């Protein structure tokens, strides 16, 4: 009885039924044939089949069915039988991954133990892609059965140590879902995550950056000056870097190198095409960077404003929050926030908010001029919002209060009611700050009162009259008189203010208004609205003294006429950065479920050494090949990019030319060269996967002095060139062979501008030497260059140019120069050799000349032919040499076994072509006598 | 992260739904419909809508709302960016992203959505990988599938998913090897009443169409890379090389992609290629208004200004417009009050103009505001910032590719206030 709740929900629907519902169109059965063919029996059959592609497709369809909530429980036995048991061990990593995806999508409680096993298994899989799938499955199992938490955390802990960029994003996602509070799991992986970040896929980057932001806030001390004041007007202090430096000196703050590492490694991601990544980095800088470094995120955020409307909305919200605290950041980009008539309303409002935040004494006149255009906008809601914004500017910047007030008063005669109403409300707020100077404005408003119909505006004017009736002693009673006439027709908020006005006038000017007040109070007493009846009763008791009225009426004047503080016009985005920027909670301004609080900086930094990774002896196994069903399944040749060569390796072992293969390899290598490769530069730390391997190049044993002619002086019209192989790792790129070029001028004139033309006739990637401006007669100069031969002995052809001439030249490398020496132990050598057998082995028996038999001589002969490292040997008659190819880093093992008078030379490498060429050369070297 | 996705058309029908975890009832969309009703324009629906148990994050593209259902905290841009990526993928697969196209290809749509997210977390969003997993529909394949009952699911496994260059599929072969690059610049500007520029900036993109065999490694350099102030790259571009040498070095994805978008530094003065002379006036008490508009070229570096389209939202009080274009055609929609004038090419000898009168509601007072004028135009073979590609080199492959670079300048958000 295997059923889960989701299966039940949709059980009633047949697939066709659902399709029709969804589509609202009559569906032709033929067109959707494939969809309907996937009946359970067919799927079962497909699962049983021997063809991988059929199985894969069946599994994809099952995942699809389950995701749509259909009942797939019938398929459960078939899936477990064919997928769980068989495919999880399939030699193809994509099948293994799919199998796990299907298994983990079956949301049936009974499957939990099987799933747990499968996840544990997959988490130690050799394929990073399968491990990625395992990380995804963790979340699925956790939502199915939260009791598995502890076991899952163990798997997460293991996967966090993974060095693959494919896994990093997914496992951090699982971490965030299952155990976000287990910060301790991050310590040891912190530096690795920082270093991998650039190469992680974009979605993973977002998750990792958000997690690291939280992590950093618990581990490092604040980089912000403690005495800094971050109120609205601190922009000046912010820019005053000299002052900042002085303060810094008095109170030295040294940033933790790990803190700096995070900031440095996230910065390039500001250039990402993915807006979520850019936002994630921006919020990281906002929450973690020293304030004076914040400005680098500005441009990127402004760039995002060019993106889709929805992106603009989120980015503007975050800018609004930032701009309250740091106007300086965005002030230079003020014009980017100018409103266009085609913007959506919520975009317009946000831009207005930001412009208001950015306003200061220097730019206010520009902003106000811009606002004037907005007030005339056809979008009346936006015009009203602009008036609010003008009000805000007027209160924030006292210099312009009068200008703004006058402008708003002009708007009172606007034809549009919403505009007028909003102006009245804003003027009311403004007048509260300085009423005495503005009695003429109050008079003006009283004059306009008859034409204003919006209740809120009328109520506001009445309140103003009452509050400042002493400034307009003649007009106020007259307004009350008019109101008494229309009381019954007014809206409730207006009625309340009429009662209010009456009460205030009664207290200040009872002679003129006593009767009017009584009349209004009587009207209010019988009003239909109980609020008004209540208020009337209360006011009457308060202001009209009688026996029953208690002590309160003595204080009536002080209660009603108390000085009232002016309202503070403040931004809706003030203090919104209590939520981490860029989050859903920030957008909603309320805590979303699952929101993880950003902690305050610790006063004292916790132990920094927790992030140190203990250095373990580098694992000396250069390669591990996993034999399954007789096929080479996996080659993990490099520590950080396990993937690249995997898929092609099985082919390359059988391929003779392997031209294509080496091309793709070089491509990935070049890609790596340009990216930071921190993992390689550091000694290896605890290795969780036995597959990680270092092929560290060691220094060459022997560097031949011989140089080869590149250009003869006769053909070169006096310019001659020679090259020699330096046998050193090339500084221009890891897949390049390093060359030294000696150029001499045998003419009697100076040669100018000697360089290599950028046109390369063959495909090799060449790092040219810098052009030599001038070569004096009889002088010579030595320069270095790098050529990526792609592990092939094909000549590199290029043009050597002078100011006048071009000479076609070519460099033909000997196979031995395409190698770099590596060191390993004898045991490792034998182990590796055992794996590179069959196609990968080539050997020959030769008769040695007697003078070559000494160990010194064998060693010298071999290393002069090929750039190999010598492995100290325990046996007297066996010599071993090891190296790797420069471009693809494939292992090359050479052994010479002396069996007097014969010698057996064996070469093991997956680069079979290179192997046989090398064999020929070693053979020649060892049979020839001479030095 | 992303729990479910609903696709809703302009008339408010849910025409497709997809769930990655458990099924969320479509009644959750009622909250969206409420917001839709409140919004005056389709664009005014807030992108994030909270409901008691879920959060709805939506994007509007091609008049279809893509509504994602979220259950807990997630960066909203993460979801928005993903939804846009879904739309881009549909467009890439079906040519257009319309309700009809989605319904016609419903099988492929589900297959795509299934591969793009695993348990709500993005899995394969690179178009090159997706195309290996799921073949884009063609007429031939649709017919074959109908007869044989097979699907679009690829026979081969996508090895690219495992490689360090996930954006490029492996084993690419072409008989004609070509690489085309389009440098497209857009001018965003606000011009005020008097014709002076309030704000103007240039944003550019380089779109590429690369059809090259094997694993080519390209480098693209500029004559004047300093112009580029702020850039964002396709993930294939090597950031370090750009930082050090200002050279774009990359192994390109196969097919169409956006290599780079950039912003031209604001220090440079922006050349404004067109000017507008306008006289739009309403008189108090009269039921007639005057409308006069003349366009002319300005700072076009001798290139022709083409595909000019003028549009303007006239005040609500305008009942009808009776205008006379010197060239092109104009339309006025009395309901939306939208005036649009398809001008075509600007002839500097004979400037295009649109003159005539507008009839206003009788008795209504004169509108306070003057309409803004939006202008679209294109200038071929010109990058208005002066950006120039220096050279394009290919390494790693031996054949000679055909290379082409095209420049174009367009109006972005180009507004003239009157």
mmCIF file of C-alpha atoms in Angstrom, chain A residues 6 9-10 21-25 30-32 34-35 37 51-53 56-57 60-61 63-64 66-69 92-95 101 105 107 127 129 132-133 136 139-140 166 169-170 173 177 201-204 206-207 210 268 270-276 279 299-300 303-306 308-315 335-336 338-346 370 373-374 376-380 414-416 582-585 587-588 591-596 641 643-644 646-647 659-660 663-664 666-668 670-671 674-676 758-766 768 790 794, chain B residues 1 13-23 26 40 42-50 55 57-61 65 70-78 80-82 84-85 88 103-104 106-107 110-111 114-115 117-119 121-123 125-126 133 142 145-146 148-151 153-155 157-159 161-165 167 173 186 188-190 193 197-199 201 203 215 217 229-241 249 251 261 263 266 284 313-316 365-372 374 391 393-398 400 412-415 417:
data_model
loop_
_atom_site.group_PDB
_atom_site.id
_atom_site.type_symbol
_atom_site.label_atom_id
_atom_site.label_comp_id
_atom_site.label_asym_id
_atom_site.label_seq_id
_atom_site.Cartn_x
_atom_site.Cartn_y
_atom_site.Cartn_z
ATOM 1 C CA UNK A 6 0.006 14.025 -3.444
ATOM 2 C CA UNK A 9 -5.020 14.610 -4.779
ATOM 3 C CA UNK A 10 -4.954 14.064 -8.476
ATOM 4 C CA UNK A 21 -8.312 20.992 -18.395
ATOM 5 C CA UNK A 22 -5.054 22.733 -18.675
ATOM 6 C CA UNK A 23 -5.256 23.542 -22.295
ATOM 7 C CA UNK A 24 -8.873 24.492 -22.707
ATOM 8 C CA UNK A 25 -8.638 23.220 -26.239
ATOM 9 C CA UNK A 30 -2.618 11.938 -32.537
ATOM 10 C CA UNK A 31 -0.634 15.050 -31.865
ATOM 11 C CA UNK A 32 -0.111 14.158 -28.290
ATOM 12 C CA UNK A 34 3.799 10.236 -27.204
ATOM 13 C CA UNK A 35 2.314 11.702 -24.112
ATOM 14 C CA UNK A 37 1.656 6.293 -24.916
ATOM 15 C CA UNK A 51 18.711 0.277 -23.946
ATOM 16 C CA UNK A 52 20.030 3.111 -21.868
ATOM 17 C CA UNK A 53 18.201 5.770 -23.773
ATOM 18 C CA UNK A 56 16.462 7.313 -19.320
ATOM 19 C CA UNK A 57 13.400 8.450 -21.146
ATOM 20 C CA UNK A 60 12.211 11.305 -17.240
ATOM 21 C CA UNK A 61 8.567 10.646 -17.923
ATOM 22 C CA UNK A 63 9.543 12.310 -12.911
ATOM 23 C CA UNK A 64 7.225 14.342 -15.109
ATOM 24 C CA UNK A 66 5.078 12.674 -10.388
ATOM 25 C CA UNK A 67 5.714 16.366 -10.661
ATOM 26 C CA UNK A 68 2.239 16.790 -12.095
ATOM 27 C CA UNK A 69 0.844 14.945 -9.131
ATOM 28 C CA UNK A 92 27.166 5.914 -17.184
ATOM 29 C CA UNK A 93 27.152 8.774 -14.728
ATOM 30 C CA UNK A 94 24.163 10.473 -16.323
ATOM 31 C CA UNK A 95 22.083 7.335 -15.860
ATOM 32 C CA UNK A 101 16.540 11.867 -9.373
ATOM 33 C CA UNK A 105 11.124 12.165 -6.526
ATOM 34 C CA UNK A 107 7.455 10.931 -2.358
ATOM 35 C CA UNK A 127 31.231 11.675 -10.793
ATOM 36 C CA UNK A 129 27.415 15.320 -11.458
ATOM 37 C CA UNK A 132 25.367 17.182 -7.327
ATOM 38 C CA UNK A 133 22.219 15.114 -7.779
ATOM 39 C CA UNK A 136 19.513 17.865 -4.507
ATOM 40 C CA UNK A 139 16.429 18.334 0.329
ATOM 41 C CA UNK A 140 13.784 16.048 -1.085
ATOM 42 C CA UNK A 166 29.334 21.483 -9.890
ATOM 43 C CA UNK A 169 26.020 25.398 -5.188
ATOM 44 C CA UNK A 170 23.747 22.422 -4.656
ATOM 45 C CA UNK A 173 21.473 24.957 -0.979
ATOM 46 C CA UNK A 177 17.489 24.142 3.823
ATOM 47 C CA UNK A 201 27.214 28.037 -12.005
ATOM 48 C CA UNK A 202 25.299 31.272 -11.576
ATOM 49 C CA UNK A 203 22.406 29.958 -9.474
ATOM 50 C CA UNK A 204 24.780 28.305 -7.067
ATOM 51 C CA UNK A 206 23.617 33.382 -5.469
ATOM 52 C CA UNK A 207 23.011 30.780 -2.781
ATOM 53 C CA UNK A 210 23.942 34.744 0.659
ATOM 54 C CA UNK A 268 34.298 40.144 -10.326
ATOM 55 C CA UNK A 270 29.414 42.244 -10.257
ATOM 56 C CA UNK A 271 30.012 41.805 -13.981
ATOM 57 C CA UNK A 272 27.724 38.790 -14.197
ATOM 58 C CA UNK A 273 24.899 38.781 -16.721
ATOM 59 C CA UNK A 274 22.684 37.275 -14.052
ATOM 60 C CA UNK A 275 20.931 40.071 -12.167
ATOM 61 C CA UNK A 276 20.433 37.893 -9.101
ATOM 62 C CA UNK A 279 22.286 41.845 -6.443
ATOM 63 C CA UNK A 299 27.432 51.257 -11.197
ATOM 64 C CA UNK A 300 26.407 47.652 -11.338
ATOM 65 C CA UNK A 303 23.138 48.968 -14.799
ATOM 66 C CA UNK A 304 20.476 46.534 -13.603
ATOM 67 C CA UNK A 305 17.915 49.293 -14.051
ATOM 68 C CA UNK A 306 18.154 48.641 -17.776
ATOM 69 C CA UNK A 308 13.222 43.931 -17.155
ATOM 70 C CA UNK A 309 10.517 45.803 -15.274
ATOM 71 C CA UNK A 310 10.412 43.251 -12.451
ATOM 72 C CA UNK A 311 14.170 43.408 -11.995
ATOM 73 C CA UNK A 312 13.973 47.202 -11.861
ATOM 74 C CA UNK A 313 11.346 46.963 -9.146
ATOM 75 C CA UNK A 314 13.492 44.840 -6.833
ATOM 76 C CA UNK A 315 16.690 46.759 -7.539
ATOM 77 C CA UNK A 335 19.484 61.228 -13.544
ATOM 78 C CA UNK A 336 19.155 57.465 -13.866
ATOM 79 C CA UNK A 338 14.318 60.309 -13.560
ATOM 80 C CA UNK A 339 10.852 59.062 -14.279
ATOM 81 C CA UNK A 340 9.690 58.285 -17.790
ATOM 82 C CA UNK A 341 6.064 58.478 -18.693
ATOM 83 C CA UNK A 342 6.196 54.848 -19.817
ATOM 84 C CA UNK A 343 7.339 53.478 -16.448
ATOM 85 C CA UNK A 344 4.925 51.312 -14.469
ATOM 86 C CA UNK A 345 3.347 53.021 -11.473
ATOM 87 C CA UNK A 346 5.272 51.085 -8.833
ATOM 88 C CA UNK A 370 12.031 67.660 -12.324
ATOM 89 C CA UNK A 373 7.119 68.010 -14.639
ATOM 90 C CA UNK A 374 5.828 65.024 -12.715
ATOM 91 C CA UNK A 376 1.665 67.632 -14.514
ATOM 92 C CA UNK A 377 1.692 63.912 -15.286
ATOM 93 C CA UNK A 378 -1.459 62.334 -16.643
ATOM 94 C CA UNK A 379 -1.035 59.574 -14.077
ATOM 95 C CA UNK A 380 -2.803 61.347 -11.198
ATOM 96 C CA UNK A 414 -5.037 72.988 -10.136
ATOM 97 C CA UNK A 415 -7.955 71.568 -11.987
ATOM 98 C CA UNK A 416 -7.423 68.077 -10.780
ATOM 99 C CA UNK A 582 18.041 41.456 -1.698
ATOM 100 C CA UNK A 583 15.814 39.112 0.259
ATOM 101 C CA UNK A 584 12.101 38.518 -0.081
ATOM 102 C CA UNK A 585 11.620 39.844 3.444
ATOM 103 C CA UNK A 587 10.924 43.440 -0.543
ATOM 104 C CA UNK A 588 7.838 42.779 1.563
ATOM 105 C CA UNK A 591 9.628 38.648 7.795
ATOM 106 C CA UNK A 592 8.999 35.899 5.283
ATOM 107 C CA UNK A 593 8.891 32.335 6.501
ATOM 108 C CA UNK A 594 12.295 30.758 6.522
ATOM 109 C CA UNK A 595 14.079 34.105 6.698
ATOM 110 C CA UNK A 596 17.475 33.757 8.317
ATOM 111 C CA UNK A 641 38.082 20.179 -13.065
ATOM 112 C CA UNK A 643 34.824 16.724 -15.483
ATOM 113 C CA UNK A 644 36.435 18.106 -18.613
ATOM 114 C CA UNK A 646 36.036 12.405 -18.439
ATOM 115 C CA UNK A 647 33.691 11.889 -21.233
ATOM 116 C CA UNK A 659 43.514 15.274 -32.479
ATOM 117 C CA UNK A 660 40.009 16.280 -31.624
ATOM 118 C CA UNK A 663 41.799 20.237 -28.958
ATOM 119 C CA UNK A 664 38.983 20.107 -26.534
ATOM 120 C CA UNK A 666 43.425 22.586 -24.628
ATOM 121 C CA UNK A 667 40.289 24.594 -24.792
ATOM 122 C CA UNK A 668 39.405 23.810 -21.251
ATOM 123 C CA UNK A 670 43.051 27.839 -21.576
ATOM 124 C CA UNK A 671 39.871 28.608 -19.877
ATOM 125 C CA UNK A 674 42.706 32.804 -17.130
ATOM 126 C CA UNK A 675 40.777 32.055 -14.014
ATOM 127 C CA UNK A 676 42.169 32.062 -10.539
ATOM 128 C CA UNK A 758 49.100 38.063 -35.182
ATOM 129 C CA UNK A 759 48.025 35.923 -38.062
ATOM 130 C CA UNK A 760 48.765 32.382 -37.139
ATOM 131 C CA UNK A 761 48.430 30.024 -40.039
ATOM 132 C CA UNK A 762 48.046 26.927 -37.915
ATOM 133 C CA UNK A 763 45.697 26.599 -35.041
ATOM 134 C CA UNK A 764 48.191 26.768 -32.212
ATOM 135 C CA UNK A 765 47.756 29.300 -29.529
ATOM 136 C CA UNK A 766 50.935 31.315 -29.435
ATOM 137 C CA UNK A 768 54.074 36.265 -28.753
ATOM 138 C CA UNK A 790 48.101 20.674 -28.165
ATOM 139 C CA UNK A 794 52.746 19.310 -35.611
ATOM 140 C CA UNK B 1 12.790 27.172 -3.942
ATOM 141 C CA UNK B 13 -7.047 32.162 -17.737
ATOM 142 C CA UNK B 14 -4.517 29.763 -16.274
ATOM 143 C CA UNK B 15 -3.495 27.804 -19.339
ATOM 144 C CA UNK B 16 -0.558 25.838 -18.014
ATOM 145 C CA UNK B 17 0.636 24.756 -14.620
ATOM 146 C CA UNK B 18 3.694 22.889 -13.460
ATOM 147 C CA UNK B 19 4.597 21.691 -10.002
ATOM 148 C CA UNK B 20 8.060 20.685 -8.920
ATOM 149 C CA UNK B 21 7.230 19.561 -5.425
ATOM 150 C CA UNK B 22 3.707 18.804 -4.264
ATOM 151 C CA UNK B 23 0.706 20.216 -6.078
ATOM 152 C CA UNK B 26 -4.595 26.887 -8.523
ATOM 153 C CA UNK B 40 -4.920 49.971 -13.957
ATOM 154 C CA UNK B 42 -1.195 45.131 -17.050
ATOM 155 C CA UNK B 43 2.313 46.339 -16.207
ATOM 156 C CA UNK B 44 1.220 47.722 -12.869
ATOM 157 C CA UNK B 45 0.769 44.368 -11.155
ATOM 158 C CA UNK B 46 3.347 44.279 -8.370
ATOM 159 C CA UNK B 47 5.993 41.636 -9.106
ATOM 160 C CA UNK B 48 5.867 40.210 -5.591
ATOM 161 C CA UNK B 49 2.500 39.401 -3.988
ATOM 162 C CA UNK B 50 2.317 37.933 -0.493
ATOM 163 C CA UNK B 55 4.431 34.239 -2.082
ATOM 164 C CA UNK B 57 6.437 36.256 -7.892
ATOM 165 C CA UNK B 58 5.425 37.089 -11.428
ATOM 166 C CA UNK B 59 6.887 38.438 -14.595
ATOM 167 C CA UNK B 60 4.944 39.697 -17.597
ATOM 168 C CA UNK B 61 6.333 38.914 -21.013
ATOM 169 C CA UNK B 65 2.091 36.294 -16.739
ATOM 170 C CA UNK B 70 7.286 30.349 -3.448
ATOM 171 C CA UNK B 71 6.929 28.970 0.037
ATOM 172 C CA UNK B 72 9.786 30.489 1.922
ATOM 173 C CA UNK B 73 12.494 33.129 1.836
ATOM 174 C CA UNK B 74 14.376 33.306 -1.432
ATOM 175 C CA UNK B 75 16.012 36.274 -3.165
ATOM 176 C CA UNK B 76 13.179 37.592 -5.377
ATOM 177 C CA UNK B 77 15.599 38.412 -8.174
ATOM 178 C CA UNK B 78 16.640 34.775 -8.241
ATOM 179 C CA UNK B 80 12.554 36.727 -11.524
ATOM 180 C CA UNK B 81 15.786 36.049 -13.374
ATOM 181 C CA UNK B 82 14.885 32.389 -13.670
ATOM 182 C CA UNK B 84 12.899 35.407 -17.656
ATOM 183 C CA UNK B 85 15.323 32.636 -18.522
ATOM 184 C CA UNK B 88 14.050 33.203 -23.286
ATOM 185 C CA UNK B 103 -0.029 25.134 -26.285
ATOM 186 C CA UNK B 104 1.209 23.741 -29.581
ATOM 187 C CA UNK B 106 3.013 21.532 -24.630
ATOM 188 C CA UNK B 107 5.045 18.322 -24.484
ATOM 189 C CA UNK B 110 6.845 20.253 -19.872
ATOM 190 C CA UNK B 111 10.037 18.471 -20.796
ATOM 191 C CA UNK B 114 11.296 19.440 -15.941
ATOM 192 C CA UNK B 115 14.930 19.733 -16.911
ATOM 193 C CA UNK B 117 14.422 22.849 -12.290
ATOM 194 C CA UNK B 118 15.085 19.967 -9.959
ATOM 195 C CA UNK B 119 13.041 20.136 -6.806
ATOM 196 C CA UNK B 121 16.350 24.556 -7.853
ATOM 197 C CA UNK B 122 17.701 25.491 -11.305
ATOM 198 C CA UNK B 123 19.475 22.565 -12.905
ATOM 199 C CA UNK B 125 19.438 26.616 -17.850
ATOM 200 C CA UNK B 126 22.063 26.781 -20.590
ATOM 201 C CA UNK B 133 18.609 16.990 -23.810
ATOM 202 C CA UNK B 142 6.701 16.474 -35.071
ATOM 203 C CA UNK B 145 7.104 11.648 -33.444
ATOM 204 C CA UNK B 146 3.431 11.396 -34.208
ATOM 205 C CA UNK B 148 6.588 6.541 -34.309
ATOM 206 C CA UNK B 149 5.417 7.675 -30.914
ATOM 207 C CA UNK B 150 8.814 8.914 -29.872
ATOM 208 C CA UNK B 151 9.493 12.191 -28.111
ATOM 209 C CA UNK B 153 14.069 13.714 -25.719
ATOM 210 C CA UNK B 154 17.561 13.510 -27.137
ATOM 211 C CA UNK B 155 19.118 10.161 -27.817
ATOM 212 C CA UNK B 157 23.334 12.210 -23.165
ATOM 213 C CA UNK B 158 24.414 15.796 -22.665
ATOM 214 C CA UNK B 159 28.028 15.543 -21.791
ATOM 215 C CA UNK B 161 26.527 19.288 -18.351
ATOM 216 C CA UNK B 162 29.633 17.688 -16.931
ATOM 217 C CA UNK B 163 32.264 19.781 -18.586
ATOM 218 C CA UNK B 164 34.014 22.930 -17.503
ATOM 219 C CA UNK B 165 32.509 24.703 -20.510
ATOM 220 C CA UNK B 167 27.598 26.485 -22.179
ATOM 221 C CA UNK B 173 30.110 20.386 -36.839
ATOM 222 C CA UNK B 186 20.587 52.146 -27.605
ATOM 223 C CA UNK B 188 18.142 56.494 -23.595
ATOM 224 C CA UNK B 189 17.297 60.121 -23.379
ATOM 225 C CA UNK B 190 14.920 62.647 -21.935
ATOM 226 C CA UNK B 193 10.519 71.274 -23.889
ATOM 227 C CA UNK B 197 18.993 67.176 -23.120
ATOM 228 C CA UNK B 198 18.032 66.426 -19.535
ATOM 229 C CA UNK B 199 19.631 63.038 -19.442
ATOM 230 C CA UNK B 201 23.115 57.684 -21.950
ATOM 231 C CA UNK B 203 23.759 51.246 -23.465
ATOM 232 C CA UNK B 215 36.062 23.947 -29.723
ATOM 233 C CA UNK B 217 38.712 29.800 -28.781
ATOM 234 C CA UNK B 229 32.457 51.972 -18.578
ATOM 235 C CA UNK B 230 30.507 49.160 -17.070
ATOM 236 C CA UNK B 231 30.204 45.736 -18.610
ATOM 237 C CA UNK B 232 28.520 42.463 -17.936
ATOM 238 C CA UNK B 233 29.560 39.261 -19.588
ATOM 239 C CA UNK B 234 28.257 35.960 -20.724
ATOM 240 C CA UNK B 235 29.818 33.383 -18.383
ATOM 241 C CA UNK B 236 32.101 32.224 -21.208
ATOM 242 C CA UNK B 237 34.166 35.422 -21.159
ATOM 243 C CA UNK B 238 37.413 35.214 -19.223
ATOM 244 C CA UNK B 239 37.219 37.993 -16.716
ATOM 245 C CA UNK B 240 40.928 38.078 -15.916
ATOM 246 C CA UNK B 241 41.899 38.709 -19.526
ATOM 247 C CA UNK B 249 38.620 35.964 -24.776
ATOM 248 C CA UNK B 251 35.039 29.722 -25.987
ATOM 249 C CA UNK B 261 26.339 44.295 -22.492
ATOM 250 C CA UNK B 263 27.353 51.101 -20.607
ATOM 251 C CA UNK B 266 28.855 59.182 -18.835
ATOM 252 C CA UNK B 284 -8.966 77.916 -22.995
ATOM 253 C CA UNK B 313 -0.245 59.500 -25.183
ATOM 254 C CA UNK B 314 -2.578 62.477 -25.721
ATOM 255 C CA UNK B 315 -4.499 63.971 -22.785
ATOM 256 C CA UNK B 316 -7.740 62.338 -21.793
ATOM 257 C CA UNK B 365 -11.443 72.802 -19.534
ATOM 258 C CA UNK B 366 -8.086 72.789 -21.228
ATOM 259 C CA UNK B 367 -5.784 69.913 -20.173
ATOM 260 C CA UNK B 368 -3.029 70.964 -17.782
ATOM 261 C CA UNK B 369 -0.403 68.776 -19.211
ATOM 262 C CA UNK B 370 1.245 68.376 -22.558
ATOM 263 C CA UNK B 371 1.902 64.877 -23.782
ATOM 264 C CA UNK B 372 5.363 63.319 -23.907
ATOM 265 C CA UNK B 374 8.303 58.743 -27.520
ATOM 266 C CA UNK B 391 39.870 42.250 -34.678
ATOM 267 C CA UNK B 393 40.952 35.863 -33.863
ATOM 268 C CA UNK B 394 40.307 32.203 -33.545
ATOM 269 C CA UNK B 395 42.581 29.683 -31.905
ATOM 270 C CA UNK B 396 42.266 26.015 -31.245
ATOM 271 C CA UNK B 397 40.824 25.098 -34.644
ATOM 272 C CA UNK B 398 42.491 24.991 -37.993
ATOM 273 C CA UNK B 400 39.290 29.703 -41.535
ATOM 274 C CA UNK B 412 16.044 53.061 -26.311
ATOM 275 C CA UNK B 413 13.734 54.962 -24.028
ATOM 276 C CA UNK B 414 13.845 58.158 -26.003
ATOM 277 C CA UNK B 415 11.388 60.727 -24.721
ATOM 278 C CA UNK B 417 8.735 66.331 -23.104
#
